[in-house]
PDB file of C-alpha atoms in Angstrom:
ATOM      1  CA  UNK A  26     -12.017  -4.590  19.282  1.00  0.00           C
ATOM      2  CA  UNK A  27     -13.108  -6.389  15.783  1.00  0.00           C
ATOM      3  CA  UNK A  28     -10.258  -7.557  14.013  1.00  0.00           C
ATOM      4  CA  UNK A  29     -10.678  -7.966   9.674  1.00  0.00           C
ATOM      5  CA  UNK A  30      -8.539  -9.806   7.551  1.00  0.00           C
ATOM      6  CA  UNK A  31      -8.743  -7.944   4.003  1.00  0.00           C
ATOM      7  CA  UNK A  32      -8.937 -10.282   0.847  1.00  0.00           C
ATOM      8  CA  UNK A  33      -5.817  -8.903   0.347  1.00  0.00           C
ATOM      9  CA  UNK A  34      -3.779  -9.942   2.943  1.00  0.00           C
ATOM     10  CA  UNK A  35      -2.905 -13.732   1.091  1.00  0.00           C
ATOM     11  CA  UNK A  36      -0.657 -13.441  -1.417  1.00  0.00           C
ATOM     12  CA  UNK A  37      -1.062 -15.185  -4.475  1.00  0.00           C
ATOM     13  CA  UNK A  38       0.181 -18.525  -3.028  1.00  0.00           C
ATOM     14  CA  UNK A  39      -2.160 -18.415  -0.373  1.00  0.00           C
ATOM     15  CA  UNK A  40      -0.035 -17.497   2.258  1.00  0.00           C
ATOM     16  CA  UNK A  41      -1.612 -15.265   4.828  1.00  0.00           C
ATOM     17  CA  UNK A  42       0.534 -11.814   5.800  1.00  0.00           C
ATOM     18  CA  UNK A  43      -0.630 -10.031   8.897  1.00  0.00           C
ATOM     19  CA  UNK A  44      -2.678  -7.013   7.339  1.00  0.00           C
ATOM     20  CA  UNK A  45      -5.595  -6.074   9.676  1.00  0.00           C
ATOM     21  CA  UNK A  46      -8.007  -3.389   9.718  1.00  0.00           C
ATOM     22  CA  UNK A  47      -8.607  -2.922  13.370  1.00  0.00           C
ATOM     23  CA  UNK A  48     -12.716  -1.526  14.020  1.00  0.00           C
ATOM     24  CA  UNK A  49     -13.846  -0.373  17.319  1.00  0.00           C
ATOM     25  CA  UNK A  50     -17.366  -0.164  18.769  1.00  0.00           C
ATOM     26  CA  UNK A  51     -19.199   2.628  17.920  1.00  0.00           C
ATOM     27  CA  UNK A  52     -21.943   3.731  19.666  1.00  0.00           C
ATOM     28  CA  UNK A  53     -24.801   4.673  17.549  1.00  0.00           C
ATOM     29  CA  UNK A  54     -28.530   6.638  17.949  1.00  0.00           C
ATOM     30  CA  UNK A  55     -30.816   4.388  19.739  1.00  0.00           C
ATOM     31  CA  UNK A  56     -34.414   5.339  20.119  1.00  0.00           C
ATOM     32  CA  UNK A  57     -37.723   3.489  20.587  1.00  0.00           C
ATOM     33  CA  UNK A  58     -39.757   2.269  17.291  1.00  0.00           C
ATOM     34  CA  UNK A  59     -43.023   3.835  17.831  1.00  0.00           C
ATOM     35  CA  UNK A  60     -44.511   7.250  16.255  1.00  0.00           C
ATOM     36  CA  UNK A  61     -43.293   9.662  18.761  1.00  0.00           C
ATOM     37  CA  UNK A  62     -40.033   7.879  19.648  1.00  0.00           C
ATOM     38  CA  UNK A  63     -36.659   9.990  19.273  1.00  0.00           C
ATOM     39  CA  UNK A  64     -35.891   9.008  16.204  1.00  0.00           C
ATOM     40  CA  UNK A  65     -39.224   8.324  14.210  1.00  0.00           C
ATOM     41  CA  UNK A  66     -38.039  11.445  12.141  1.00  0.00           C
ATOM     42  CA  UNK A  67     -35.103   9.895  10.944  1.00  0.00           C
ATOM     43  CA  UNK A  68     -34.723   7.879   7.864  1.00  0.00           C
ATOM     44  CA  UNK A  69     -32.820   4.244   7.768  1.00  0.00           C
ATOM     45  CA  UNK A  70     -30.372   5.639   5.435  1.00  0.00           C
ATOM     46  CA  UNK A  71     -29.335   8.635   7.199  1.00  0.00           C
ATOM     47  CA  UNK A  72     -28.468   6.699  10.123  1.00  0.00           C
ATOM     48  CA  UNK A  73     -26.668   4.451   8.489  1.00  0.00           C
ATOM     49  CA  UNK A  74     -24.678   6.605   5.667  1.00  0.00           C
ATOM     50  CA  UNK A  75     -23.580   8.431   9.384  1.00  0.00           C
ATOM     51  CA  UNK A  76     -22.603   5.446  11.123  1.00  0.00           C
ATOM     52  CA  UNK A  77     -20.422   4.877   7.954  1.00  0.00           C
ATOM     53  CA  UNK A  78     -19.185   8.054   7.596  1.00  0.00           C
ATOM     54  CA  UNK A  79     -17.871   8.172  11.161  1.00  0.00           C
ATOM     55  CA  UNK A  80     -16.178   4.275  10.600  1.00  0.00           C
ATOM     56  CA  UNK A  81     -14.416   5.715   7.563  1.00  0.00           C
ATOM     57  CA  UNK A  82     -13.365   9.072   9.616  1.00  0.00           C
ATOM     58  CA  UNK A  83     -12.431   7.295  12.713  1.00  0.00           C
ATOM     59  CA  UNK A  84     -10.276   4.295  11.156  1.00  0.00           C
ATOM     60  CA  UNK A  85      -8.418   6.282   8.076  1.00  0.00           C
ATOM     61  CA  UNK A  86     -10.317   3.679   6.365  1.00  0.00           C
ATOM     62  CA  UNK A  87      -9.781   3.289   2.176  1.00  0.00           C
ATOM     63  CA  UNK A  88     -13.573   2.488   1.450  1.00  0.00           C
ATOM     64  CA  UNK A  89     -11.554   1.095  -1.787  1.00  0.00           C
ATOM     65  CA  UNK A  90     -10.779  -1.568  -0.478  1.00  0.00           C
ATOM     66  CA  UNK A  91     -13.974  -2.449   0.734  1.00  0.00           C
ATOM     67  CA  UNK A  92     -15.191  -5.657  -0.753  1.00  0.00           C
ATOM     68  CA  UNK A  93     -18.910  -5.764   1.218  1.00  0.00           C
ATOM     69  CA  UNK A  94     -21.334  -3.894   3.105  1.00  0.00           C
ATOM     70  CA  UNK A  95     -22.843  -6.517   4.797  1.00  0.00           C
ATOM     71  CA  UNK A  96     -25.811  -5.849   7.636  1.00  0.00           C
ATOM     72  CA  UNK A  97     -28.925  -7.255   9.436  1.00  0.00           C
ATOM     73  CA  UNK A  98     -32.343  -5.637   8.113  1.00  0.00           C
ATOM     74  CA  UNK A  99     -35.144  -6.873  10.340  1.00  0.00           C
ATOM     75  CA  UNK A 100     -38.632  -6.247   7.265  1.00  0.00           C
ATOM     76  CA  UNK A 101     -37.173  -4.103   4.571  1.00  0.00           C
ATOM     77  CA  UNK A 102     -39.800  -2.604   3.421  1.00  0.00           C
ATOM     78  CA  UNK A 103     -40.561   0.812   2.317  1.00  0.00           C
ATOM     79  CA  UNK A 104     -37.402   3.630   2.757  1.00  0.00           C
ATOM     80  CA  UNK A 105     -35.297   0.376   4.722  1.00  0.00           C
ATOM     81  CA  UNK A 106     -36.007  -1.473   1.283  1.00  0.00           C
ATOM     82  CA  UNK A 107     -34.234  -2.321  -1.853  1.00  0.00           C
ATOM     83  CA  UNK A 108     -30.216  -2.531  -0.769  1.00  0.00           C
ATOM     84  CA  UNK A 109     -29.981  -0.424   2.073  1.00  0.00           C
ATOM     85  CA  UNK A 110     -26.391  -0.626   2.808  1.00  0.00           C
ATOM     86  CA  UNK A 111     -25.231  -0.138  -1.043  1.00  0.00           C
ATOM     87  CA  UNK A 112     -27.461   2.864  -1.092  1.00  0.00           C
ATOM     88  CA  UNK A 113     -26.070   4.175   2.582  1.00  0.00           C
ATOM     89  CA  UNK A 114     -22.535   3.469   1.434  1.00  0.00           C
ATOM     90  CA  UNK A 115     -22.837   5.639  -1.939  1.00  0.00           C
ATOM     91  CA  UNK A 116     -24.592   8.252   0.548  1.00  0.00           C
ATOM     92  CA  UNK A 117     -21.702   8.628   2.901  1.00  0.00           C
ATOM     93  CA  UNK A 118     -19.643   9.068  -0.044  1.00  0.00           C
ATOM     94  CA  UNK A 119     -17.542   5.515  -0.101  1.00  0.00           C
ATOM     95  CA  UNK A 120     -16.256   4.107  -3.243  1.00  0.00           C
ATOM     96  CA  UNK A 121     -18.659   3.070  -5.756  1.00  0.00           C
ATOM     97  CA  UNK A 122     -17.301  -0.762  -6.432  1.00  0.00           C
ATOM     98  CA  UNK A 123     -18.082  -1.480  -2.454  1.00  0.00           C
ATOM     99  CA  UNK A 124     -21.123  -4.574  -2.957  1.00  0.00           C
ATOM    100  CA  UNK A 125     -23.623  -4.079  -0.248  1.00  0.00           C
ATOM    101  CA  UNK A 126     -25.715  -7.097   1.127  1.00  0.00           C
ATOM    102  CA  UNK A 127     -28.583  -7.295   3.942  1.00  0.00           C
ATOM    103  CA  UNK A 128     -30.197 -10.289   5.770  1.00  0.00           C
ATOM    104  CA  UNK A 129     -33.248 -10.237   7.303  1.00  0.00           C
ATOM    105  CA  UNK A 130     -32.875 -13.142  10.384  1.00  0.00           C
ATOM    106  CA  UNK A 131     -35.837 -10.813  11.825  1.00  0.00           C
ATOM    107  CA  UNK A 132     -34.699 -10.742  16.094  1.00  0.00           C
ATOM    108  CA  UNK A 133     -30.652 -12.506  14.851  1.00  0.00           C
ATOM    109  CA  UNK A 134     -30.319 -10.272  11.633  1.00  0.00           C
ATOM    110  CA  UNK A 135     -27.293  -8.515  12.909  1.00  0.00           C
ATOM    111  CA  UNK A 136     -25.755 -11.461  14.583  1.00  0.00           C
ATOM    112  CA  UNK A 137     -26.203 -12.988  11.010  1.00  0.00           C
ATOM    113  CA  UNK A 138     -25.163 -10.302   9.744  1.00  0.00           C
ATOM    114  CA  UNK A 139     -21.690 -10.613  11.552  1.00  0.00           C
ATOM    115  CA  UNK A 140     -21.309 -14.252  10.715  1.00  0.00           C
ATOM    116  CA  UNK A 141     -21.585 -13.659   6.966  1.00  0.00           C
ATOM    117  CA  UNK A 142     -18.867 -11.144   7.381  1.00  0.00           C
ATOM    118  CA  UNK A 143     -16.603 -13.582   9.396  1.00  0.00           C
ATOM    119  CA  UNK A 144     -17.190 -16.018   6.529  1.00  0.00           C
ATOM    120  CA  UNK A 145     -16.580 -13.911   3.650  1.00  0.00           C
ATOM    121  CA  UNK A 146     -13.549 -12.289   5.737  1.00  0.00           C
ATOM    122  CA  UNK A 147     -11.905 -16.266   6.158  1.00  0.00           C
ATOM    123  CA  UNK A 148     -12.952 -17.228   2.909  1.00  0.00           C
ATOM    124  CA  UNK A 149     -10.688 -14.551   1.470  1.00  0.00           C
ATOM    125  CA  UNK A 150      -8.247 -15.594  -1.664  1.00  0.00           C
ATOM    126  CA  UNK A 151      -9.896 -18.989  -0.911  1.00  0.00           C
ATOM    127  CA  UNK A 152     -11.773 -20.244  -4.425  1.00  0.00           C
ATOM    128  CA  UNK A 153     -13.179 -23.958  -5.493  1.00  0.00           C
ATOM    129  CA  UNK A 154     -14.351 -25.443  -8.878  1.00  0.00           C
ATOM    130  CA  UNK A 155     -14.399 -29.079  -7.892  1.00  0.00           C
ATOM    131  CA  UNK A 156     -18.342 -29.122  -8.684  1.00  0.00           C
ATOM    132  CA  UNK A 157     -17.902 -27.425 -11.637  1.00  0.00           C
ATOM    133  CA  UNK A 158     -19.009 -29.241 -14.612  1.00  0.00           C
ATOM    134  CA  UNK A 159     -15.966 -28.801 -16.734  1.00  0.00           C
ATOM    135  CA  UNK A 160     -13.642 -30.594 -14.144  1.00  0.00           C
ATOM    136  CA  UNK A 161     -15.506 -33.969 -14.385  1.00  0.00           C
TER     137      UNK A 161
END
């Protein structure tokens, strides 16, 4: 089991409360990457809108509160191009002001992937200006 802090689980004094969304592994379509493989039919999107639809069904989840879409994109190119998890997230119907973000780490994209979300998830409520300009 995955365990999220929301960005809205500090208060505004920084103090954490214990607000989790909970995520369990879900298996999704595997298949080989050649031209007759199981799921050469299948576009990158469609897989993914699925996977997001059945997160969202299986976890009650508010997609409004949904800061990021973050995933591992190994050469997006061609219908895996452009923002794939934006687009995948509008597809399965999630709220509009989710961002969506992909890294291409080519063989560690998704375990990139999942360390930019740990980040983002800690760095929650957390902001610095000390290199701003202004402040010197």
């Amino acid at each position: 089991m995955v365990k999220l802090y929301c960005a809205d689980s500090f208060n505004a004094h920084g103090a954490f409360h214990d607000r989790r969304v909970r995520l369990r592994r879900h298996p999704h379509p595997r298949g080989k990457g050649k031209k007759d493989g199981s799921l050469h039919e299948v576009k990158p999107i469609d897989l993914l809108a699925g996977l997001l639809r059945e997160l969202q069904r299986r976890n009650d989840l508010d997609t409004a509160r949904v800061d990021d879409v973050v995933m591992g994109v190994v050469s997006p190119v061609g219908e895996q191009g452009s923002v794939l998890p934006k687009i995948a997230a509008l597809k399965a119907g999630w709220d509009w002001q989710a961002a969506g973000v992909q890294i291409n780490r080519f063989c560690a994209s998704g375990l990139e992937a999942v360390n930019l979300a740990a980040m983002k998830v800690a760095a929650a409520g957390k902001t610095s200006s000390s290199p701003a300009a202004w402040r010197a």
